[in-house]
Short mmCIF file of C-alpha atoms in Angstrom, two decimals:
data_model
loop_
_atom_site.label_atom_id
_atom_site.label_comp_id
_atom_site.label_asym_id
_atom_site.label_seq_id
_atom_site.Cartn_x
_atom_site.Cartn_y
_atom_site.Cartn_z
CA MET A 1384 -43.66 33.66 8.95
CA LYS A 1385 -41.33 32.68 6.13
CA LYS A 1386 -38.39 34.34 7.88
CA THR A 1387 -39.16 32.44 11.07
CA ALA A 1388 -39.37 29.14 9.22
CA ALA A 1389 -36.10 29.84 7.42
CA ALA A 1390 -34.41 30.74 10.71
CA LEU A 1391 -35.61 27.50 12.28
CA GLU A 1392 -34.35 25.52 9.29
CA TRP A 1393 -30.94 27.19 9.52
CA ALA A 1394 -30.84 26.47 13.24
CA LEU A 1395 -31.66 22.82 12.57
CA LEU A 1396 -28.93 22.57 9.93
CA TRP A 1397 -26.27 24.14 12.15
CA ALA A 1398 -27.33 22.02 15.10
CA THR A 1399 -26.89 18.93 12.94
CA PHE A 1400 -23.43 20.07 11.87
CA ALA A 1401 -22.58 20.76 15.50
CA LEU A 1402 -23.44 17.18 16.40
CA LEU A 1403 -21.57 15.74 13.43
CA VAL A 1404 -18.54 18.01 13.18
CA LEU A 1405 -18.18 20.84 15.69
CA LEU A 1406 -18.33 18.95 18.99
CA PRO A 1407 -16.09 16.08 17.80
CA GLY A 1408 -13.80 18.65 16.19
CA TRP A 1409 -13.51 20.54 19.45
CA ALA A 1410 -12.47 17.35 21.22
CA LEU A 1411 -9.83 16.81 18.53
CA VAL A 1412 -8.47 20.36 18.89
CA GLN A 1413 -8.31 20.01 22.67
CA ALA A 1414 -6.32 16.78 22.37
CA ALA A 1415 -3.98 18.30 19.78
CA GLY A 1416 -3.29 21.30 22.00
CA GLN A 1417 -0.86 19.34 24.17
CA PRO A 1418 2.89 19.29 23.35
CA ALA A 1419 3.84 16.68 20.74
CA ASP A 1420 7.00 15.30 19.17
CA LEU A 1421 7.05 16.94 15.75
CA SER A 1422 9.76 14.60 14.47
CA ALA A 1423 7.33 11.68 14.88
CA ILE A 1424 4.70 13.57 12.88
CA ILE A 1425 6.63 14.99 9.93
CA LEU A 1426 7.89 11.68 8.50
CA PRO A 1427 4.49 9.85 8.48
CA LEU A 1428 2.84 13.00 7.16
CA ALA A 1429 5.31 13.51 4.30
CA SER A 1430 5.41 9.85 3.26
CA SER A 1431 1.62 9.47 3.38
CA VAL A 1432 0.94 12.64 1.41
CA ALA A 1433 3.51 11.72 -1.25
CA PHE A 1434 2.20 8.15 -1.48
CA ALA A 1435 -1.46 9.23 -1.75
CA PHE A 1436 -0.56 11.89 -4.31
CA LEU A 1437 1.27 9.38 -6.52
CA CYS A 1438 -1.60 6.88 -6.26
CA SER A 1439 -4.06 9.61 -7.25
CA ILE A 1440 -1.98 10.61 -10.28
CA VAL A 1441 -1.58 7.01 -11.47
CA ALA A 1442 -5.31 6.27 -10.97
CA LEU A 1443 -6.14 9.50 -12.80
CA LEU A 1444 -3.95 8.64 -15.79
CA LEU A 1445 -5.01 5.00 -16.05
CA GLY A 1446 -8.70 5.78 -15.58
CA THR A 1447 -8.55 8.52 -18.21
CA LEU A 1448 -6.73 6.33 -20.72
CA ALA A 1449 -9.08 3.40 -20.10
CA ALA A 1450 -12.20 5.54 -20.54
CA ALA A 1451 -10.79 7.09 -23.71
CA ALA A 1452 -9.82 3.67 -25.10
CA VAL A 1453 -13.34 2.34 -24.54
CA ARG A 1454 -14.63 4.82 -27.11
CA PHE A 1455 -12.61 2.99 -29.78
CA LEU A 1456 -14.14 -0.39 -28.93
CA PRO A 1457 -17.39 -1.70 -30.46
CA ALA A 1458 -20.41 -0.33 -28.64
CA LYS A 1459 -21.51 -3.84 -27.70
CA LEU A 1460 -18.43 -4.20 -25.49
CA TRP A 1461 -19.00 -0.98 -23.54
CA PRO A 1462 -21.31 -2.53 -20.94
CA LEU A 1463 -18.73 -5.25 -20.30
CA THR A 1464 -15.90 -2.77 -19.79
CA ASP A 1465 -18.06 -0.61 -17.53
CA LEU A 1466 -19.05 -3.62 -15.47
CA LEU A 1467 -15.44 -4.72 -15.11
CA ALA A 1468 -14.52 -1.23 -13.96
CA ALA A 1469 -17.42 -1.06 -11.51
CA SER A 1470 -16.52 -4.43 -9.99
CA GLY A 1471 -13.43 -2.90 -8.40
CA VAL A 1472 -15.58 -0.66 -6.23
CA ALA A 1473 -17.28 -3.66 -4.61
CA PHE A 1474 -14.07 -4.75 -2.88
CA PRO A 1475 -12.18 -2.78 -0.20
CA PRO A 1476 -8.51 -1.91 -0.86
CA PHE A 1477 -7.28 -4.36 1.76
CA ILE A 1478 -9.09 -7.16 -0.10
CA HIS A 1479 -7.17 -6.08 -3.20
CA ALA A 1480 -4.00 -6.33 -1.08
CA GLU A 1481 -4.77 -9.89 -0.05
CA ALA A 1482 -5.59 -10.82 -3.65
CA TYR A 1483 -2.30 -9.38 -4.90
CA GLN A 1484 -0.40 -11.26 -2.22
CA TRP A 1485 -2.18 -14.48 -3.17
CA LEU A 1486 -1.24 -13.99 -6.81
CA GLY A 1487 2.32 -13.09 -5.86
CA ASP A 1488 2.72 -16.23 -3.77
CA ILE A 1489 2.20 -18.29 -6.92
CA PHE A 1490 5.37 -16.90 -8.53
CA PHE A 1491 7.49 -15.55 -5.67
CA SER A 1492 8.34 -16.32 -2.08
CA ARG A 1493 6.82 -14.14 0.62
CA SER A 1494 10.25 -12.65 1.44
CA GLN A 1495 10.66 -11.56 -2.19
CA LEU A 1496 7.13 -10.26 -2.24
CA TRP A 1497 7.70 -8.19 0.88
CA HIS A 1498 10.84 -6.55 -0.44
CA SER A 1499 10.63 -2.84 0.33
CA ASN A 1500 10.19 -1.64 -3.25
CA VAL A 1501 7.83 -4.45 -4.23
CA VAL A 1502 5.53 -4.07 -1.24
CA ILE A 1503 5.22 -0.33 -1.86
CA MET A 1504 4.16 -1.04 -5.44
CA ILE A 1505 1.66 -3.65 -4.23
CA ALA A 1506 0.16 -1.15 -1.78
CA GLY A 1507 -0.07 1.46 -4.52
CA ALA A 1508 -1.69 -1.05 -6.88
CA CYS A 1509 -4.33 -1.78 -4.21
CA TYR A 1510 -5.47 1.83 -4.08
CA VAL A 1511 -5.18 2.39 -7.82
CA SER A 1512 -7.30 -0.66 -8.68
CA ALA A 1513 -9.84 0.14 -5.95
CA TYR A 1514 -10.31 3.83 -6.81
CA LEU A 1515 -9.60 3.84 -10.55
CA PRO A 1516 -13.37 3.51 -11.26
CA LEU A 1517 -13.85 7.04 -9.86
CA THR A 1518 -11.75 8.51 -12.66
CA TYR A 1519 -12.98 6.00 -15.23
CA PHE A 1520 -16.67 6.83 -14.81
CA ALA A 1521 -16.01 10.56 -14.47
CA MET A 1522 -14.27 10.40 -17.83
CA ARG A 1523 -16.95 8.13 -19.33
CA ILE A 1524 -19.65 10.60 -18.32
CA SER A 1525 -17.59 13.45 -19.75
CA LEU A 1526 -16.92 11.73 -23.08
CA ALA A 1527 -20.52 10.52 -23.35
CA LYS A 1528 -21.52 14.08 -24.17
CA VAL A 1529 -19.31 14.21 -27.24
CA SER A 1530 -21.75 14.01 -30.15
CA PRO A 1531 -20.43 12.26 -33.29
CA SER A 1532 -22.40 14.69 -35.46
CA VAL A 1533 -20.65 17.65 -33.83
CA VAL A 1534 -17.26 16.05 -34.50
CA ASP A 1535 -18.21 15.44 -38.15
CA ASN A 1536 -19.37 19.05 -38.55
CA LEU A 1537 -16.12 20.37 -37.09
CA ARG A 1538 -14.11 18.21 -39.45
CA ALA A 1539 -16.22 19.40 -42.39
CA VAL A 1540 -15.32 23.04 -41.72
CA GLY A 1541 -11.61 22.21 -41.55
CA ILE A 1542 -10.95 22.02 -37.80
CA SER A 1543 -7.92 19.85 -37.04
CA ASP A 1544 -8.30 16.61 -35.09
CA LEU A 1545 -6.10 18.01 -32.31
CA ALA A 1546 -8.35 21.05 -31.88
CA ILE A 1547 -11.45 18.83 -31.97
CA CYS A 1548 -9.95 16.59 -29.30
CA TYR A 1549 -9.19 19.61 -27.13
CA HIS A 1550 -12.61 21.25 -27.40
CA CYS A 1551 -14.76 18.09 -27.38
CA ALA A 1552 -12.83 15.86 -24.97
CA ALA A 1553 -10.13 17.71 -23.03
CA LYS A 1554 -12.35 20.52 -21.76
CA PRO A 1555 -15.16 18.24 -20.53
CA ALA A 1556 -12.56 15.96 -18.94
CA LEU A 1557 -10.97 18.90 -17.16
CA ALA A 1558 -14.34 19.64 -15.62
CA CYS A 1559 -14.85 16.10 -14.29
CA LEU A 1560 -11.40 14.83 -13.32
CA PRO A 1561 -10.43 17.13 -10.39
CA PRO A 1562 -13.15 15.77 -8.05
CA ALA A 1563 -12.15 12.20 -8.91
CA ALA A 1564 -8.50 12.96 -8.14
CA LEU A 1565 -9.48 14.68 -4.88
CA LEU A 1566 -11.61 11.73 -3.75
CA THR A 1567 -8.86 9.26 -4.61
CA PHE A 1568 -6.37 11.29 -2.57
CA VAL A 1569 -8.70 11.60 0.43
CA LEU A 1570 -9.68 7.92 0.42
CA THR A 1571 -6.08 6.75 0.03
CA ILE A 1572 -4.64 8.92 2.76
CA SER A 1573 -7.42 7.86 5.17
CA ASP A 1574 -7.08 4.08 4.91
CA PRO A 1575 -5.28 2.29 7.79
CA LEU A 1576 -5.97 -1.32 6.78
CA VAL A 1577 -3.66 -1.85 3.80
CA PRO A 1578 -0.65 -0.69 5.88
CA ALA A 1579 -1.89 -2.98 8.65
CA LEU A 1580 -1.73 -6.02 6.34
CA LEU A 1581 1.37 -5.13 4.30
CA PRO A 1582 4.78 -4.51 5.94
CA LEU A 1583 5.37 -1.10 4.38
CA PRO A 1584 8.91 0.23 4.89
CA ILE A 1585 7.60 3.79 5.17
CA PRO A 1586 5.47 5.14 8.04
CA ASN A 1587 1.80 5.70 7.32
CA ALA A 1588 -0.15 8.52 8.94
CA ALA A 1589 -3.60 6.88 8.99
CA TYR A 1590 -2.21 3.64 10.42
CA SER A 1591 -0.24 5.52 13.09
CA ILE A 1592 -3.32 7.52 14.08
CA TRP A 1593 -5.48 4.40 14.19
CA LEU A 1594 -3.02 2.55 16.44
CA ALA A 1595 -2.65 5.53 18.77
CA VAL A 1596 -6.40 6.03 19.12
CA GLY A 1597 -7.01 2.31 19.63
CA SER A 1598 -4.28 1.89 22.25
CA GLY A 1599 -4.78 5.22 24.00
CA VAL A 1600 -1.05 5.99 23.73
CA SER A 1601 0.15 9.33 22.31
CA LEU A 1602 -3.38 10.54 21.64
CA HIS A 1603 -2.26 14.17 21.50
CA GLN A 1604 0.27 13.31 18.81
CA ALA A 1605 -2.31 11.40 16.79
CA ALA A 1606 -4.79 14.27 17.12
CA LEU A 1607 -2.23 16.79 15.86
CA LEU A 1608 -1.34 14.57 12.91
CA ALA A 1609 -5.04 14.15 12.08
CA LEU A 1610 -5.53 17.93 12.15
CA ILE A 1611 -2.58 18.54 9.84
CA LEU A 1612 -3.88 15.90 7.42
CA ALA A 1613 -7.26 17.60 7.44
CA ALA A 1614 -5.73 21.03 6.84
CA LEU A 1615 -3.81 19.83 3.77
CA SER A 1616 -6.75 17.90 2.34
CA ILE A 1617 -9.23 20.71 2.95
CA CYS A 1618 -6.92 23.15 1.17
CA LEU A 1619 -7.02 20.87 -1.87
CA ALA A 1620 -10.82 20.64 -1.66
CA ILE A 1621 -11.17 24.41 -1.44
CA GLY A 1622 -8.83 24.73 -4.42
CA VAL A 1623 -11.10 22.42 -6.43
CA GLY A 1624 -14.12 24.47 -5.38
CA LEU A 1625 -12.47 27.76 -6.37
CA PHE A 1626 -11.50 26.22 -9.71
CA TYR A 1627 -15.14 25.44 -10.47
CA TYR A 1628 -16.39 28.81 -9.35
CA ALA A 1629 -13.78 30.47 -11.56
CA LYS A 1630 -15.08 28.35 -14.46
CA GLY A 1631 -18.70 29.21 -13.71
CA LEU A 1632 -19.57 25.96 -11.90
CA VAL A 1633 -18.96 23.89 -15.02
CA PHE A 1634 -19.03 20.66 -13.05
CA LEU A 1635 -22.52 21.28 -11.72
CA ARG A 1636 -23.70 22.13 -15.22
CA GLN A 1637 -22.49 18.89 -16.76
CA ALA A 1638 -26.11 17.62 -16.73
CA LEU A 1639 -24.74 14.22 -15.88
CA LEU A 1640 -28.12 13.10 -14.57
CA SER A 1641 -30.20 14.50 -17.40
CA GLU A 1642 -28.56 12.75 -20.34
CA SER A 1643 -28.35 9.03 -20.93
CA LEU A 1644 -24.88 7.60 -21.45
CA PRO A 1645 -24.01 5.47 -24.49
CA ALA A 1646 -23.20 2.68 -22.03
CA ARG A 1647 -25.12 3.35 -18.85
CA PRO A 1648 -23.51 1.95 -15.68
CA ILE A 1649 -26.98 1.91 -14.14
CA THR A 1650 -28.90 -0.07 -16.70
CA LEU A 1651 -26.05 -2.47 -17.41
CA ILE A 1652 -26.58 -3.89 -13.93
CA HIS A 1653 -29.81 -5.26 -15.38
CA SER A 1654 -28.14 -6.59 -18.53
CA LYS A 1655 -27.24 -10.12 -19.49
CA THR A 1656 -23.57 -9.42 -18.85
CA ALA A 1657 -24.27 -8.47 -15.26
CA LYS A 1658 -26.40 -11.56 -14.78
CA ILE A 1659 -23.59 -13.76 -16.09
CA PHE A 1660 -21.06 -12.17 -13.74
CA THR A 1661 -23.45 -12.50 -10.82
CA ALA A 1662 -23.96 -16.18 -11.63
CA LEU A 1663 -20.19 -16.70 -11.78
CA ALA A 1664 -19.78 -14.94 -8.45
CA LEU A 1665 -22.43 -17.20 -6.94
CA VAL A 1666 -20.60 -20.26 -8.26
CA ILE A 1667 -17.34 -19.00 -6.75
CA LEU A 1668 -19.07 -18.29 -3.45
CA VAL A 1669 -20.63 -21.74 -3.27
CA GLY A 1670 -17.37 -23.35 -4.38
CA ASN A 1671 -15.40 -21.56 -1.68
CA SER A 1672 -17.95 -22.56 0.92
CA LEU A 1673 -17.79 -26.23 -0.12
CA ALA A 1674 -13.98 -26.15 -0.23
CA SER A 1675 -13.79 -24.66 3.25
CA PHE A 1676 -16.27 -27.25 4.49
CA ILE A 1677 -14.30 -30.15 3.00
CA ILE A 1678 -10.87 -28.87 4.09
CA GLY A 1679 -12.16 -28.21 7.59
CA GLY A 1680 -13.23 -31.82 7.96
CA GLY A 1681 -16.90 -31.09 7.71
CA ALA A 1682 -16.92 -28.12 10.08
CA SER A 1683 -17.35 -24.62 8.75
CA PRO A 1684 -14.26 -22.65 9.85
CA ALA A 1685 -16.25 -19.48 10.37
CA GLY A 1686 -19.45 -21.06 11.62
CA GLY A 1687 -21.09 -20.22 8.31
CA LEU A 1688 -21.53 -16.92 6.54
CA ASP A 1689 -22.02 -14.09 9.01
CA VAL A 1690 -25.41 -12.91 7.82
CA ARG A 1691 -25.80 -10.75 10.94
CA ALA A 1692 -22.85 -8.56 9.91
CA ILE A 1693 -24.28 -8.10 6.42
CA ALA A 1694 -27.75 -7.32 7.77
CA THR A 1695 -26.38 -4.85 10.33
CA THR A 1696 -24.31 -3.10 7.67
CA VAL A 1697 -27.31 -2.77 5.35
CA VAL A 1698 -29.60 -1.48 8.12
CA LEU A 1699 -27.14 1.06 9.53
CA ALA A 1700 -26.21 2.21 6.03
CA GLY A 1701 -29.91 2.70 5.31
CA VAL A 1702 -30.36 4.76 8.47
CA GLY A 1703 -27.27 6.79 7.61
CA LEU A 1704 -28.60 7.33 4.09
CA ALA A 1705 -31.93 8.60 5.41
CA VAL A 1706 -30.28 11.05 7.82
CA ALA A 1707 -27.70 12.19 5.26
CA GLY A 1708 -30.43 12.62 2.64
CA PHE A 1709 -32.44 14.80 5.02
CA ILE A 1710 -29.38 16.96 5.74
CA ALA A 1711 -28.53 17.29 2.03
CA LEU A 1712 -32.10 18.22 1.05
CA LEU A 1713 -32.38 20.71 3.91
CA ALA A 1714 -29.13 22.39 2.90
CA PHE A 1715 -30.13 22.44 -0.76
CA PHE A 1716 -33.46 24.17 -0.13
CA LEU A 1717 -31.87 26.63 2.29
CA GLY A 1718 -29.30 27.51 -0.34
CA ARG A 1719 -32.01 28.18 -2.91
CA ARG A 1720 -34.03 30.36 -0.57
CA ARG A 1721 -31.30 32.47 0.99
CA ARG A 1722 -28.87 32.74 -1.90
CA SER A 1723 -26.21 31.27 0.33
CA VAL A 1724 -25.44 28.38 -1.94
CA ARG A 1725 -21.73 29.17 -2.04
CA VAL A 1726 -21.45 29.00 1.73
CA LEU A 1727 -23.19 25.64 1.76
CA ASP A 1728 -21.17 24.40 -1.21
CA PHE A 1729 -17.91 25.12 0.56
CA LEU A 1730 -19.25 23.76 3.84
CA PHE A 1731 -19.99 20.39 2.26
CA LEU A 1732 -16.82 20.59 0.17
CA ILE A 1733 -14.79 20.93 3.37
CA LEU A 1734 -16.61 17.94 4.83
CA LEU A 1735 -15.96 15.99 1.62
CA GLY A 1736 -12.28 16.91 1.69
CA THR A 1737 -11.76 16.01 5.34
CA PRO A 1738 -9.96 12.65 5.55
CA GLY A 1739 -11.88 9.84 7.18
CA ALA A 1740 -8.92 9.38 9.53
CA THR A 1741 -9.54 12.87 10.92
CA LEU A 1742 -13.29 12.38 11.19
CA GLY A 1743 -12.84 9.02 12.87
CA THR A 1744 -10.28 10.37 15.34
CA ALA A 1745 -12.55 13.29 16.22
CA LEU A 1746 -15.56 11.03 16.79
CA SER A 1747 -13.49 8.58 18.81
CA LEU A 1748 -11.91 11.25 21.01
CA ALA A 1749 -15.27 12.90 21.56
CA TYR A 1750 -16.72 9.55 22.62
CA MET A 1751 -13.81 8.80 24.94
CA SER A 1752 -13.84 12.25 26.55
CA SER A 1753 -17.60 12.16 27.26
CA THR A 1754 -18.58 15.36 25.50
CA PRO A 1755 -22.20 16.55 25.74
CA LEU A 1756 -22.83 14.90 22.38
CA PHE A 1757 -22.16 11.43 23.71
CA SER A 1758 -23.30 12.05 27.25
CA ALA A 1759 -26.77 12.36 25.79
CA VAL A 1760 -26.52 8.94 24.20
CA ALA A 1761 -24.39 7.19 26.80
CA GLY A 1762 -25.28 3.58 27.38
CA THR A 1763 -25.51 0.41 25.38
CA ASP A 1764 -26.76 2.16 22.21
CA SER A 1765 -23.94 4.74 21.96
CA ASP A 1766 -21.82 2.49 19.71
CA TRP A 1767 -24.67 2.20 17.24
CA PHE A 1768 -25.24 5.95 17.33
CA VAL A 1769 -21.59 6.75 16.59
CA THR A 1770 -21.53 4.21 13.75
CA VAL A 1771 -24.51 5.90 12.11
CA MET A 1772 -22.76 9.26 12.57
CA ALA A 1773 -19.72 7.89 10.74
CA TYR A 1774 -21.94 6.88 7.81
CA VAL A 1775 -23.71 10.26 7.80
CA THR A 1776 -20.48 12.28 7.69
CA SER A 1777 -19.32 10.21 4.72
CA LEU A 1778 -22.59 10.18 2.76
CA SER A 1779 -24.00 13.69 3.22
CA PRO A 1780 -21.46 15.51 0.96
CA PHE A 1781 -22.02 13.01 -1.87
CA LEU A 1782 -25.79 13.36 -1.64
CA TYR A 1783 -25.65 17.14 -1.43
CA PHE A 1784 -23.52 17.52 -4.56
CA ALA A 1785 -25.59 14.90 -6.38
CA ILE A 1786 -28.70 16.99 -5.67
CA ARG A 1787 -26.87 20.15 -6.75
CA ALA A 1788 -25.83 18.46 -9.99
CA PHE A 1789 -29.41 17.39 -10.64
CA ALA A 1790 -30.75 20.88 -9.96
CA ALA A 1791 -28.12 22.45 -12.23
CA SER A 1792 -29.13 20.11 -15.04
CA ILE A 1793 -32.80 21.11 -15.01
CA ASP A 1794 -33.98 22.80 -18.18
CA ARG A 1795 -36.77 25.21 -17.34
CA THR A 1796 -37.97 25.33 -20.94
CA SER A 1797 -39.82 22.02 -20.83
CA ILE A 1798 -41.47 22.93 -17.53
CA ASP A 1799 -42.59 26.32 -18.87
CA LEU A 1800 -43.97 24.64 -22.01
CA LEU A 1801 -46.03 22.20 -19.95
CA ARG A 1802 -47.25 25.06 -17.76
CA VAL A 1803 -48.49 26.87 -20.88
CA MET A 1804 -50.33 23.67 -21.87
CA GLY A 1805 -52.26 23.85 -18.58
CA TYR A 1806 -50.35 21.46 -16.32
CA SER A 1807 -49.71 22.35 -12.71
CA ARG A 1808 -46.15 23.11 -11.57
CA THR A 1809 -45.87 19.79 -9.74
CA ARG A 1810 -47.29 17.81 -12.66
CA ALA A 1811 -44.99 19.57 -15.14
CA PHE A 1812 -41.95 18.85 -13.00
CA THR A 1813 -43.01 15.22 -12.57
CA ILE A 1814 -43.46 14.65 -16.28
CA SER A 1815 -40.12 16.23 -17.12
CA TYR A 1816 -37.80 15.04 -14.39
CA LEU A 1817 -39.16 12.11 -12.42
CA PRO A 1818 -36.99 9.65 -14.42
CA GLN A 1819 -33.92 11.67 -13.43
CA LEU A 1820 -35.08 11.73 -9.81
CA ARG A 1821 -35.42 7.96 -10.00
CA THR A 1822 -31.84 7.74 -11.24
CA LEU A 1823 -30.69 10.00 -8.41
CA ALA A 1824 -32.46 7.85 -5.81
CA PHE A 1825 -31.04 4.69 -7.35
CA LEU A 1826 -27.50 6.05 -7.24
CA ALA A 1827 -27.91 7.22 -3.64
CA VAL A 1828 -28.98 3.78 -2.42
CA VAL A 1829 -26.33 1.81 -4.30
CA ILE A 1830 -23.47 4.21 -3.52
CA SER A 1831 -24.36 4.37 0.18
CA LEU A 1832 -24.38 0.59 0.48
CA ALA A 1833 -21.14 0.31 -1.51
CA MET A 1834 -19.43 2.82 0.78
CA ALA A 1835 -20.71 1.00 3.85
CA ALA A 1836 -19.36 -2.29 2.48
CA THR A 1837 -15.92 -1.01 1.47
CA ALA A 1838 -14.93 2.19 3.30
CA SER A 1839 -12.67 1.73 6.32
CA ALA A 1840 -12.53 5.36 7.46
CA PRO A 1841 -13.99 6.77 9.63
CA LEU A 1842 -15.67 3.48 10.50
CA MET A 1843 -12.61 1.67 11.89
CA TRP A 1844 -12.08 4.42 14.46
CA VAL A 1845 -15.54 4.12 16.01
CA THR A 1846 -16.45 0.49 15.46
CA SER A 1847 -17.13 -1.81 18.38
CA PRO A 1848 -17.40 -5.61 18.71
CA ASP A 1849 -20.97 -5.00 19.86
CA VAL A 1850 -21.81 -3.70 16.36
CA PRO A 1851 -21.10 -6.45 13.78
CA LEU A 1852 -20.17 -4.82 10.47
CA VAL A 1853 -18.70 -6.17 7.25
CA VAL A 1854 -15.48 -4.13 6.97
CA PRO A 1855 -14.20 -4.72 10.55
CA LEU A 1856 -15.15 -8.39 10.30
CA LEU A 1857 -13.28 -8.76 7.00
CA PHE A 1858 -10.16 -7.25 8.51
CA ARG A 1859 -10.32 -9.51 11.56
CA LEU A 1860 -10.69 -12.56 9.33
CA LEU A 1861 -7.66 -11.60 7.24
CA ASP A 1862 -5.66 -10.65 10.32
CA HIS A 1863 -6.26 -14.15 11.73
CA GLY A 1864 -5.35 -15.87 8.47
CA ARG A 1865 -8.91 -16.93 7.58
CA VAL A 1866 -8.57 -15.85 3.98
CA ALA A 1867 -11.21 -18.22 2.58
CA ASP A 1868 -13.84 -16.94 5.01
CA ALA A 1869 -12.94 -13.34 4.19
CA PHE A 1870 -13.35 -13.91 0.47
CA ILE A 1871 -16.66 -15.69 1.00
CA LEU A 1872 -17.96 -12.68 2.93
CA THR A 1873 -16.52 -10.29 0.33
CA PHE A 1874 -18.19 -12.08 -2.57
CA ALA A 1875 -21.44 -12.31 -0.63
CA MET A 1876 -21.45 -8.55 -0.10
CA ALA A 1877 -20.52 -7.90 -3.74
CA ILE A 1878 -23.32 -10.18 -4.91
CA LEU A 1879 -25.72 -8.35 -2.62
CA LEU A 1880 -24.72 -5.05 -4.22
CA PHE A 1881 -25.30 -6.41 -7.73
CA LEU A 1882 -28.60 -8.05 -6.80
CA LEU A 1883 -29.79 -4.91 -5.02
CA ALA A 1884 -28.96 -2.86 -8.09
CA ALA A 1885 -30.71 -5.34 -10.36
CA ALA A 1886 -33.81 -5.43 -8.13
CA LEU A 1887 -33.95 -1.74 -7.27
CA TYR A 1888 -33.68 -0.36 -10.77
CA PRO A 1889 -36.97 -1.76 -12.14
CA VAL A 1890 -38.71 -0.90 -8.86
CA LEU A 1891 -37.65 2.73 -9.11
CA ARG A 1892 -38.46 2.77 -12.79
CA TYR A 1893 -42.02 1.50 -12.25
CA ARG A 1894 -44.44 4.23 -13.29
CA SER A 1895 -41.63 6.77 -13.25
CA VAL A 1896 -41.68 7.52 -16.97
CA ARG A 1897 -44.70 9.76 -17.60
CA ARG A 1898 -46.18 10.39 -21.00
CA LEU A 1899 -48.40 13.19 -22.07
CA PRO A 1900 -52.02 12.07 -22.60
#
């Protein structure tokens, strides 16, 4: 009976992956099988890989230095620095691009600003400022485990400061930084919207693929370029996975969900600093709305804030989170039962390392070529279905590895002790780890909504005017010069993220901390 149930669960998991990856991937391979002009592929590929690699290195260095510098500040300032770092995640890279252009217009002319070297630096700054928090918080989590008492003991026995720095800081950082660098690379190389807004003098692979898929011209060339991008990125992801297996899965044993940080990014959302920043954002939002109303002669230039786009984004992100959570939990329990955790780890690692440009192209080509996947959902609801699929492919790897990290952090000693005291297995687990499960659920909800509000790939490849979403609407507003309306919508979505975090944390915390009677 158990073998039959396990076989059915494996069949369900592989069927889900077939719907999400295999059928769209087959459509992509079929399109890439036609002859293509390699000269038109090599230059965008080389320039995009080099650009994304440089952005990843700069974000890695700056995030590491910033996180290390925070340790030398007074502890009271740590929540403020963490909040400032987290605020960058609430805005898409192309919003950073528009902000940098707005600041540049104050001091320079647009022709000077769009000089080839300057515009490349602006584009790089967009990605660095948007994705630097990945490295920053990875390093903060790593350094949070450095105990001052351990450092004092090492100094007392004569260990040099350089050796202490290496063993207490460099080694934990080495275990946390590679995934942050990989994610920065994948997200940067997948984004088509910053090159769409800035006149880059170098060709961009994601932008070229997006234009080709949208226009229907040179689809075979775009498909081949998307496959090559995926091959390079997946090789990097597999390299990161092999690195951790060679180190004994150090990353999954970081216990990042079982230990509280000195400055917790989660609880600071509920702090006075966060409330002040939220109030300031509300003032800016209202001020922009009034300014647009006055300048427009009493007529709102965008017909008011598009609440429908925000609501649709939240609902579809919630549906995607539920589906992705089911897939991640199913894979996790299958890995525990069948000792096939490495296969599942690499399966989700490959999905995590696949650029959104490749996933979006595959989904779009599969939809256009009427594969069995989309023939089953053909009709007016197919656009909504594909949008949810785009969210699921992006969220499921994050949720899976978050669950793996939580499981690796579990200390069986406390559970065994409670079992000896007469508690049931479920009760012992609840007493020991429900607060950590609450943290995991909190992170899943906030991260999923943040990704839905900021990520452009694979969403921009499958979006439709029939499905109002925040990211496509923001791009259309900026593309039509309606900068004020775009910033109003951006701040509204950022405020929603902060308010959701502030409201969700105490709800998840309610009755979650159990005490022994």
